[in-house]
Structure formats: C-alpha cells, structure tokens
Amino acid sequence: MGAWGFQAFENDDALDWLEDLEAGGSDIVRQSLNAVADGYIEAPDGSVAVAAAEITAAAQGNPHGDFPEDVATWVTAHGAELTAEDAQLALTAVERVGGEESELAELWDEADEPEWKDSLDDLSERLRAALG
C-alpha cells in the first residue's frame, strides 16, 4: 500500500486518481463510488472511493478542510454537479470500504492504525449531515 498517512489523499492511488478526476468530472466521482458497491473491495478501489467520498462531502458543504489545492479547486468549479443522491452513494461506499469485505480495512487493521477508522467515521458523519 503506497500510503504515508491515513487521510483520503495520503496515498498513491487517490493522488493518481485525481488526474482522472480532472478529465472526467463528476461522472468519475460516481464511477469510483459505484466501483465498491458489491463484492470484495481491493485496496486501490477502496482508496479511490474514500477520496471520491471526501470530494462528495466537500461538494455538499461538509469538507474535511485538509485538501490538496487541486481538489479544492475542482470542488469549487464542479461541486454543484454532485447531489444529495451522490452523498448517499458516498456514504454507502465509505461503509463498505470500512467493512469486512475490504482489503483496505484489513491492511489498516493489520497496521494497528485506529485513526484510519476514525477518519472514516468522521467522513460518514459529514455525509450524513449533508443528507439532513
């Protein structure tokens, strides 16, 4: 796992995905959230889904506050394209990535990093707040 921290954009998979985000807009966010809808979730897909969920939360007015500059710029330019329906999709994705059928959850559990799970809980709460 090419990660140097537990936050959404502190891994190679999420940062590489940002290039796709610039090219594809909100559809890329939705595709990334849908990629973890069922089955076992591989770590790269999980990392990207968490990043997409963070962008969705920010677009709904509940940002983490510690974004790479290009992410904040994207949210300002395109965030209005993401809806409450996308926030629900993101919430489901975060719950799945943090669950039992997730390689990423297994890796962070093995690393004994409870902060990762805490960051997912925080993200889930921000997404729930967007849903009212």
Coordinates of N, CA, C and O in Angstrom, one line a residue:
M1 N 0.9 -1.2 0.0 CA 0.0 0.0 0.0 C 0.9 1.2 0.0 O 1.7 1.4 0.9
G2 N 0.8 2.1 -1.0 CA 1.6 3.3 -1.1 C 0.9 4.4 -0.4 O 0.4 5.3 -1.0
A3 N 1.0 4.3 1.0 CA 0.3 5.3 1.8 C 1.3 5.8 2.8 O 2.1 5.1 3.3
W4 N 1.2 7.1 3.1 CA 2.1 7.7 4.1 C 1.3 8.3 5.2 O 1.8 8.9 6.2
G5 N 0.0 8.2 5.1 CA -0.9 8.7 6.2 C -2.3 8.0 6.0 O -2.6 7.4 5.0
F6 N -3.2 8.3 6.9 CA -4.5 7.6 6.9 C -5.6 8.5 6.3 O -6.7 8.0 6.0
Q7 N -5.3 9.7 5.9 CA -6.2 10.6 5.3 C -6.5 10.2 3.9 O -5.7 9.6 3.2
A8 N -7.6 10.7 3.3 CA -8.1 10.3 2.0 C -7.1 10.5 0.9 O -7.0 9.7 -0.1
F9 N -6.3 11.6 1.0 CA -5.4 11.9 -0.1 C -3.9 11.7 0.3 O -3.0 12.2 -0.4
E10 N -3.7 10.8 1.2 CA -2.3 10.5 1.6 C -2.0 9.1 1.2 O -1.4 8.3 1.9
N11 N -2.3 8.8 -0.1 CA -1.9 7.5 -0.7 C -1.7 7.7 -2.2 O -2.4 8.6 -2.8
D12 N -0.9 6.9 -2.8 CA -0.7 7.0 -4.3 C -1.9 6.8 -5.1 O -2.1 7.4 -6.1
D13 N -2.8 5.8 -4.7 CA -3.9 5.5 -5.6 C -4.9 6.7 -5.7 O -5.3 7.1 -6.8
A14 N -5.1 7.4 -4.6 CA -6.0 8.6 -4.6 C -5.4 9.7 -5.4 O -6.0 10.4 -6.2
L15 N -4.1 9.9 -5.2 CA -3.4 11.0 -5.9 C -3.4 10.7 -7.4 O -3.6 11.6 -8.3
D16 N -3.1 9.5 -7.8 CA -3.2 9.1 -9.2 C -4.6 9.3 -9.8 O -4.7 9.8 -11.0
W17 N -5.6 9.0 -9.0 CA -7.0 9.2 -9.5 C -7.3 10.6 -9.8 O -8.2 10.9 -10.6
L18 N -6.7 11.5 -9.1 CA -7.0 13.0 -9.3 C -6.8 13.4 -10.7 O -7.5 14.3 -11.2
E19 N -5.9 12.8 -11.4 CA -5.7 13.1 -12.8 C -6.9 12.7 -13.6 O -7.4 13.4 -14.5
D20 N -7.5 11.5 -13.3 CA -8.8 11.1 -14.0 C -9.9 12.1 -13.6 O -10.8 12.4 -14.5
L21 N -9.9 12.5 -12.4 CA -11.0 13.5 -11.9 C -11.0 14.7 -12.8 O -12.0 15.2 -13.2
E22 N -9.8 15.3 -13.0 CA -9.7 16.5 -13.8 C -10.3 16.3 -15.2 O -10.9 17.1 -15.8
A23 N -10.1 15.1 -15.8 CA -10.5 14.8 -17.1 C -12.0 14.4 -17.2 O -12.7 14.7 -18.2
G24 N -12.5 13.8 -16.2 CA -13.9 13.2 -16.3 C -15.0 13.9 -15.4 O -16.1 13.5 -15.6
G25 N -14.6 14.7 -14.5 CA -15.6 15.4 -13.8 C -16.4 14.5 -12.8 O -15.9 13.5 -12.3
S26 N -17.7 15.0 -12.6 CA -18.5 14.3 -11.6 C -18.8 12.8 -11.9 O -19.0 12.0 -11.0
D27 N -18.8 12.5 -13.2 CA -19.0 11.1 -13.6 C -17.9 10.2 -13.0 O -18.2 9.0 -12.6
I28 N -16.7 10.7 -13.0 CA -15.6 9.9 -12.4 C -15.8 9.7 -10.9 O -15.5 8.6 -10.4
V29 N -16.3 10.7 -10.2 CA -16.6 10.5 -8.8 C -17.7 9.4 -8.6 O -17.5 8.5 -7.8
R30 N -18.7 9.4 -9.4 CA -19.8 8.4 -9.3 C -19.3 7.0 -9.6 O -19.6 6.1 -9.0
Q31 N -18.5 7.0 -10.7 CA -17.9 5.6 -11.1 C -17.1 5.1 -10.0 O -17.1 3.9 -9.7
S32 N -16.3 5.9 -9.3 CA -15.4 5.5 -8.3 C -16.2 5.0 -7.0 O -15.8 4.0 -6.4
L33 N -17.3 5.7 -6.7 CA -18.2 5.2 -5.6 C -18.9 4.0 -6.0 O -19.0 3.1 -5.1
N34 N -19.3 3.8 -7.2 CA -20.0 2.6 -7.6 C -19.1 1.4 -7.7 O -19.6 0.3 -7.6
A35 N -17.8 1.6 -7.9 CA -16.9 0.6 -8.1 C -16.8 -0.3 -6.8 O -16.3 -1.4 -6.9
V36 N -17.2 0.2 -5.7 CA -17.1 -0.6 -4.4 C -18.5 -1.0 -3.9 O -18.7 -1.3 -2.8
A37 N -19.5 -1.0 -4.8 CA -20.9 -1.3 -4.5 C -21.1 -2.8 -4.1 O -22.0 -3.0 -3.3
D38 N -20.3 -3.7 -4.6 CA -20.5 -5.1 -4.2 C -19.2 -5.9 -4.3 O -18.3 -5.4 -5.0
G39 N -19.2 -7.0 -3.7 CA -18.1 -7.9 -3.8 C -16.9 -7.4 -2.9 O -17.1 -6.5 -2.1
Y40 N -15.8 -8.2 -3.0 CA -14.6 -7.8 -2.2 C -14.0 -6.6 -2.8 O -13.9 -6.4 -4.0
I41 N -13.6 -5.7 -1.9 CA -13.0 -4.4 -2.4 C -11.5 -4.4 -2.3 O -11.0 -4.5 -1.2
E42 N -10.8 -4.3 -3.4 CA -9.4 -4.3 -3.4 C -8.9 -2.9 -2.9 O -9.7 -1.9 -3.0
A43 N -7.7 -2.9 -2.3 CA -7.2 -1.6 -1.7 C -7.2 -0.4 -2.6 O -7.7 0.7 -2.2
P44 N -6.8 -0.5 -3.8 CA -6.8 0.7 -4.7 C -8.2 1.2 -4.9 O -8.4 2.5 -4.8
D45 N -9.2 0.4 -5.1 CA -10.5 0.8 -5.3 C -11.1 1.5 -4.1 O -11.8 2.4 -4.1
G46 N -10.7 0.9 -2.9 CA -11.2 1.5 -1.6 C -10.6 2.8 -1.4 O -11.3 3.8 -1.0
S47 N -9.3 3.0 -1.7 CA -8.6 4.3 -1.5 C -9.3 5.4 -2.4 O -9.5 6.5 -2.0
V48 N -9.5 5.0 -3.6 CA -10.2 5.9 -4.6 C -11.6 6.3 -4.1 O -12.0 7.4 -4.2
A49 N -12.3 5.3 -3.7 CA -13.7 5.5 -3.2 C -13.7 6.5 -2.0 O -14.6 7.4 -2.0
V50 N -12.8 6.3 -1.1 CA -12.7 7.3 0.0 C -12.4 8.7 -0.4 O -13.0 9.6 0.0
A51 N -11.5 8.8 -1.4 CA -11.2 10.1 -1.9 C -12.4 10.7 -2.6 O -12.7 11.9 -2.4
A52 N -13.1 9.9 -3.4 CA -14.4 10.4 -4.0 C -15.4 10.8 -3.0 O -16.1 11.8 -3.2
A53 N -15.5 10.0 -1.9 CA -16.5 10.4 -0.9 C -16.1 11.7 -0.2 O -17.0 12.5 0.1
E54 N -14.8 11.9 0.0 CA -14.4 13.2 0.6 C -14.8 14.4 -0.3 O -15.2 15.4 0.1
I55 N -14.6 14.2 -1.6 CA -15.0 15.2 -2.6 C -16.5 15.4 -2.5 O -16.9 16.6 -2.6
T56 N -17.2 14.4 -2.4 CA -18.7 14.5 -2.4 C -19.1 15.2 -1.1 O -20.0 16.1 -1.2
A57 N -18.5 14.9 0.0 CA -18.8 15.6 1.3 C -18.5 17.1 1.1 O -19.3 18.0 1.5
A58 N -17.4 17.4 0.6 CA -17.0 18.8 0.4 C -18.0 19.5 -0.6 O -18.3 20.7 -0.3
A59 N -18.4 18.9 -1.6 CA -19.3 19.5 -2.6 C -20.7 19.7 -1.9 O -21.4 20.6 -2.3
Q60 N -21.0 19.0 -0.8 CA -22.3 19.2 -0.1 C -22.1 20.2 1.0 O -23.0 20.3 1.8
G61 N -20.9 20.8 1.1 CA -20.7 21.8 2.1 C -20.1 21.3 3.4 O -20.1 22.0 4.4
N62 N -19.6 20.1 3.4 CA -19.0 19.5 4.6 C -17.6 19.0 4.4 O -17.4 17.8 4.5
P63 N -16.7 19.9 4.0 CA -15.4 19.5 3.7 C -14.5 19.0 4.9 O -14.8 19.4 6.1
H64 N -13.5 18.2 4.7 CA -12.6 17.9 5.7 C -11.7 19.1 6.1 O -11.4 19.2 7.2
G65 N -11.4 19.8 5.1 CA -10.6 21.0 5.4 C -9.1 20.9 5.0 O -8.4 21.9 5.0
D66 N -8.7 19.7 4.8 CA -7.2 19.4 4.5 C -7.1 18.8 3.2 O -6.7 17.6 3.1
F67 N -7.5 19.5 2.1 CA -7.4 19.0 0.8 C -6.2 19.5 0.0 O -5.7 20.6 0.3
P68 N -5.8 18.7 -0.9 CA -4.8 19.2 -1.8 C -5.4 20.4 -2.6 O -6.6 20.4 -2.8
E69 N -4.6 21.3 -3.0 CA -5.1 22.5 -3.7 C -6.0 22.2 -4.9 O -7.0 22.8 -5.1
D70 N -5.5 21.2 -5.7 CA -6.3 20.9 -6.9 C -7.6 20.3 -6.6 O -8.6 20.5 -7.4
V71 N -7.8 19.6 -5.5 CA -9.1 19.1 -5.1 C -10.0 20.3 -4.7 O -11.2 20.3 -5.1
A72 N -9.5 21.2 -3.9 CA -10.4 22.3 -3.5 C -10.8 23.1 -4.8 O -12.0 23.6 -4.9
T73 N -9.9 23.3 -5.7 CA -10.2 24.0 -7.0 C -11.3 23.2 -7.7 O -12.3 23.8 -8.3
W74 N -11.2 21.9 -7.8 CA -12.2 21.1 -8.5 C -13.5 21.2 -7.8 O -14.5 21.4 -8.5
V75 N -13.6 21.1 -6.5 CA -14.9 21.2 -5.8 C -15.5 22.6 -6.1 O -16.7 22.7 -6.3
T76 N -14.7 23.6 -6.1 CA -15.3 25.0 -6.4 C -15.8 25.0 -7.8 O -16.9 25.6 -8.0
A77 N -15.2 24.4 -8.7 CA -15.6 24.5 -10.1 C -16.7 23.5 -10.4 O -17.6 23.8 -11.3
H78 N -16.7 22.3 -9.8 CA -17.6 21.3 -10.3 C -18.5 20.7 -9.2 O -19.3 19.8 -9.4
G79 N -18.3 21.1 -7.9 CA -19.0 20.5 -6.8 C -20.5 20.6 -6.9 O -21.2 19.6 -6.5
A80 N -21.1 21.6 -7.6 CA -22.5 21.7 -7.7 C -23.1 20.5 -8.5 O -24.3 20.3 -8.5
E81 N -22.3 19.8 -9.3 CA -22.7 18.7 -10.1 C -23.1 17.5 -9.2 O -23.7 16.5 -9.7
L82 N -22.6 17.5 -8.0 CA -22.8 16.3 -7.1 C -24.0 16.6 -6.2 O -24.0 17.7 -5.6
T83 N -24.9 15.7 -6.1 CA -26.2 15.9 -5.4 C -26.3 15.1 -4.1 O -25.4 14.4 -3.8
A84 N -27.4 15.3 -3.4 CA -27.7 14.5 -2.2 C -27.7 13.0 -2.5 O -27.3 12.2 -1.7
E85 N -28.1 12.7 -3.7 CA -28.1 11.2 -4.1 C -26.7 10.7 -4.2 O -26.4 9.6 -3.8
D86 N -25.8 11.6 -4.6 CA -24.4 11.2 -4.6 C -23.8 11.1 -3.2 O -23.0 10.2 -2.9
A87 N -24.3 11.9 -2.3 CA -23.9 11.8 -0.9 C -24.3 10.5 -0.3 O -23.5 9.9 0.5
Q88 N -25.5 10.0 -0.7 CA -26.0 8.7 -0.2 C -25.1 7.6 -0.8 O -24.7 6.7 0.0
L89 N -24.8 7.7 -2.0 CA -23.9 6.7 -2.7 C -22.5 6.7 -2.0 O -21.9 5.7 -1.7
A90 N -22.0 7.9 -1.7 CA -20.7 8.0 -1.0 C -20.8 7.4 0.4 O -19.8 6.8 0.8
L91 N -21.8 7.7 1.1 CA -22.0 7.1 2.5 C -21.9 5.6 2.4 O -21.2 4.9 3.2
T92 N -22.7 5.0 1.5 CA -22.7 3.6 1.3 C -21.3 3.1 1.0 O -20.8 2.0 1.5
A93 N -20.6 3.8 0.1 CA -19.2 3.4 -0.3 C -18.3 3.4 0.9 O -17.5 2.4 1.1
V94 N -18.4 4.4 1.7 CA -17.5 4.5 2.9 C -17.8 3.4 3.9 O -16.8 2.8 4.4
E95 N -19.0 3.1 4.1 CA -19.4 2.0 5.0 C -18.8 0.7 4.4 O -18.3 -0.2 5.2
R96 N -18.9 0.4 3.1 CA -18.3 -0.8 2.6 C -16.8 -0.9 2.6 O -16.3 -1.9 3.0
V97 N -16.2 0.3 2.4 CA -14.7 0.3 2.4 C -14.2 0.0 3.9 O -13.2 -0.6 4.1
G98 N -15.0 0.5 4.8 CA -14.6 0.2 6.2 C -15.0 -1.1 6.8 O -14.8 -1.5 7.9
G99 N -15.7 -1.9 5.9 CA -16.3 -3.2 6.4 C -15.4 -4.4 6.2 O -14.2 -4.3 5.9
E100 N -16.1 -5.5 6.4 CA -15.4 -6.8 6.4 C -14.8 -7.3 5.0 O -13.9 -8.1 5.0
E101 N -15.5 -6.8 4.0 CA -15.0 -7.3 2.6 C -14.1 -6.3 2.0 O -14.3 -6.0 0.8
S102 N -13.2 -5.7 2.7 CA -12.3 -4.7 2.2 C -10.9 -4.9 2.5 O -10.5 -5.0 3.7
E103 N -10.1 -5.0 1.5 CA -8.6 -5.2 1.7 C -8.0 -4.0 2.4 O -7.2 -4.1 3.3
L104 N -8.5 -2.8 2.1 CA -8.0 -1.6 2.8 C -8.3 -1.6 4.3 O -7.4 -1.3 5.1
A105 N -9.4 -2.1 4.7 CA -9.7 -2.2 6.1 C -8.8 -3.2 6.7 O -8.3 -3.0 7.8
E106 N -8.6 -4.3 6.0 CA -7.7 -5.4 6.6 C -6.3 -4.8 6.7 O -5.6 -5.0 7.8
L107 N -5.8 -4.1 5.7 CA -4.4 -3.5 5.8 C -4.3 -2.5 7.0 O -3.3 -2.6 7.7
W108 N -5.3 -1.7 7.1 CA -5.2 -0.7 8.2 C -5.4 -1.4 9.6 O -4.7 -0.9 10.6
D109 N -6.1 -2.4 9.6 CA -6.3 -3.2 10.9 C -5.0 -3.8 11.2 O -4.5 -3.8 12.4
E110 N -4.3 -4.4 10.2 CA -3.0 -5.1 10.5 C -2.0 -4.0 10.9 O -1.1 -4.3 11.7
A111 N -2.1 -2.8 10.4 CA -1.1 -1.8 10.7 C -1.4 -1.2 12.1 O -0.6 -0.4 12.6
D112 N -2.5 -1.6 12.7 CA -2.9 -1.1 14.0 C -3.0 0.4 14.0 O -2.4 1.1 14.9
E113 N -3.7 1.0 13.1 CA -3.9 2.4 12.9 C -5.4 2.8 13.1 O -6.1 2.9 12.1
P114 N -5.9 2.9 14.3 CA -7.3 3.2 14.6 C -7.7 4.6 14.0 O -8.9 4.8 13.8
E115 N -6.7 5.5 13.8 CA -7.0 6.8 13.2 C -7.7 6.7 11.8 O -8.5 7.5 11.5
W116 N -7.4 5.6 11.1 CA -8.0 5.4 9.8 C -9.5 5.2 9.9 O -10.3 5.9 9.2
K117 N -9.8 4.3 10.8 CA -11.3 4.1 11.1 C -12.0 5.3 11.6 O -13.1 5.6 11.2
D118 N -11.3 6.1 12.5 CA -11.9 7.3 13.0 C -12.1 8.3 11.8 O -13.1 9.0 11.8
S119 N -11.2 8.3 10.9 CA -11.3 9.3 9.7 C -12.5 8.9 8.9 O -13.3 9.7 8.4
L120 N -12.8 7.6 8.7 CA -14.0 7.1 8.0 C -15.2 7.4 8.8 O -16.2 7.8 8.1
D121 N -15.2 7.3 10.1 CA -16.4 7.7 10.9 C -16.7 9.2 10.7 O -17.9 9.5 10.6
D122 N -15.7 10.0 10.8 CA -15.8 11.4 10.6 C -16.4 11.7 9.2 O -17.4 12.5 9.1
L123 N -15.9 11.1 8.2 CA -16.4 11.3 6.8 C -17.9 10.8 6.7 O -18.7 11.5 6.2
S124 N -18.2 9.7 7.3 CA -19.6 9.3 7.3 C -20.5 10.3 8.0 O -21.6 10.5 7.5
E125 N -20.1 10.8 9.1 CA -20.9 11.8 9.8 C -21.1 13.1 8.9 O -22.2 13.6 8.9
R126 N -20.0 13.5 8.2 CA -20.2 14.7 7.4 C -21.1 14.4 6.2 O -21.9 15.2 5.7
L127 N -21.1 13.2 5.7 CA -22.0 12.8 4.6 C -23.5 12.7 5.1 O -24.4 13.2 4.5
R128 N -23.6 12.2 6.3 CA -25.0 12.1 6.9 C -25.5 13.5 7.1 O -26.7 13.8 6.9
A129 N -24.7 14.4 7.5 CA -25.1 15.8 7.8 C -25.6 16.4 6.4 O -26.5 17.2 6.4
A130 N -25.0 16.1 5.3 CA -25.4 16.6 4.0 C -26.7 16.0 3.6 O -27.5 16.7 2.9
L131 N -27.1 14.9 4.2 CA -28.4 14.2 3.8 C -29.5 14.8 4.7 O -30.7 14.5 4.4
G132 N -29.1 15.5 5.8 CA -30.1 16.1 6.6 C -30.7 15.1 7.6 O -31.6 14.9 8.1

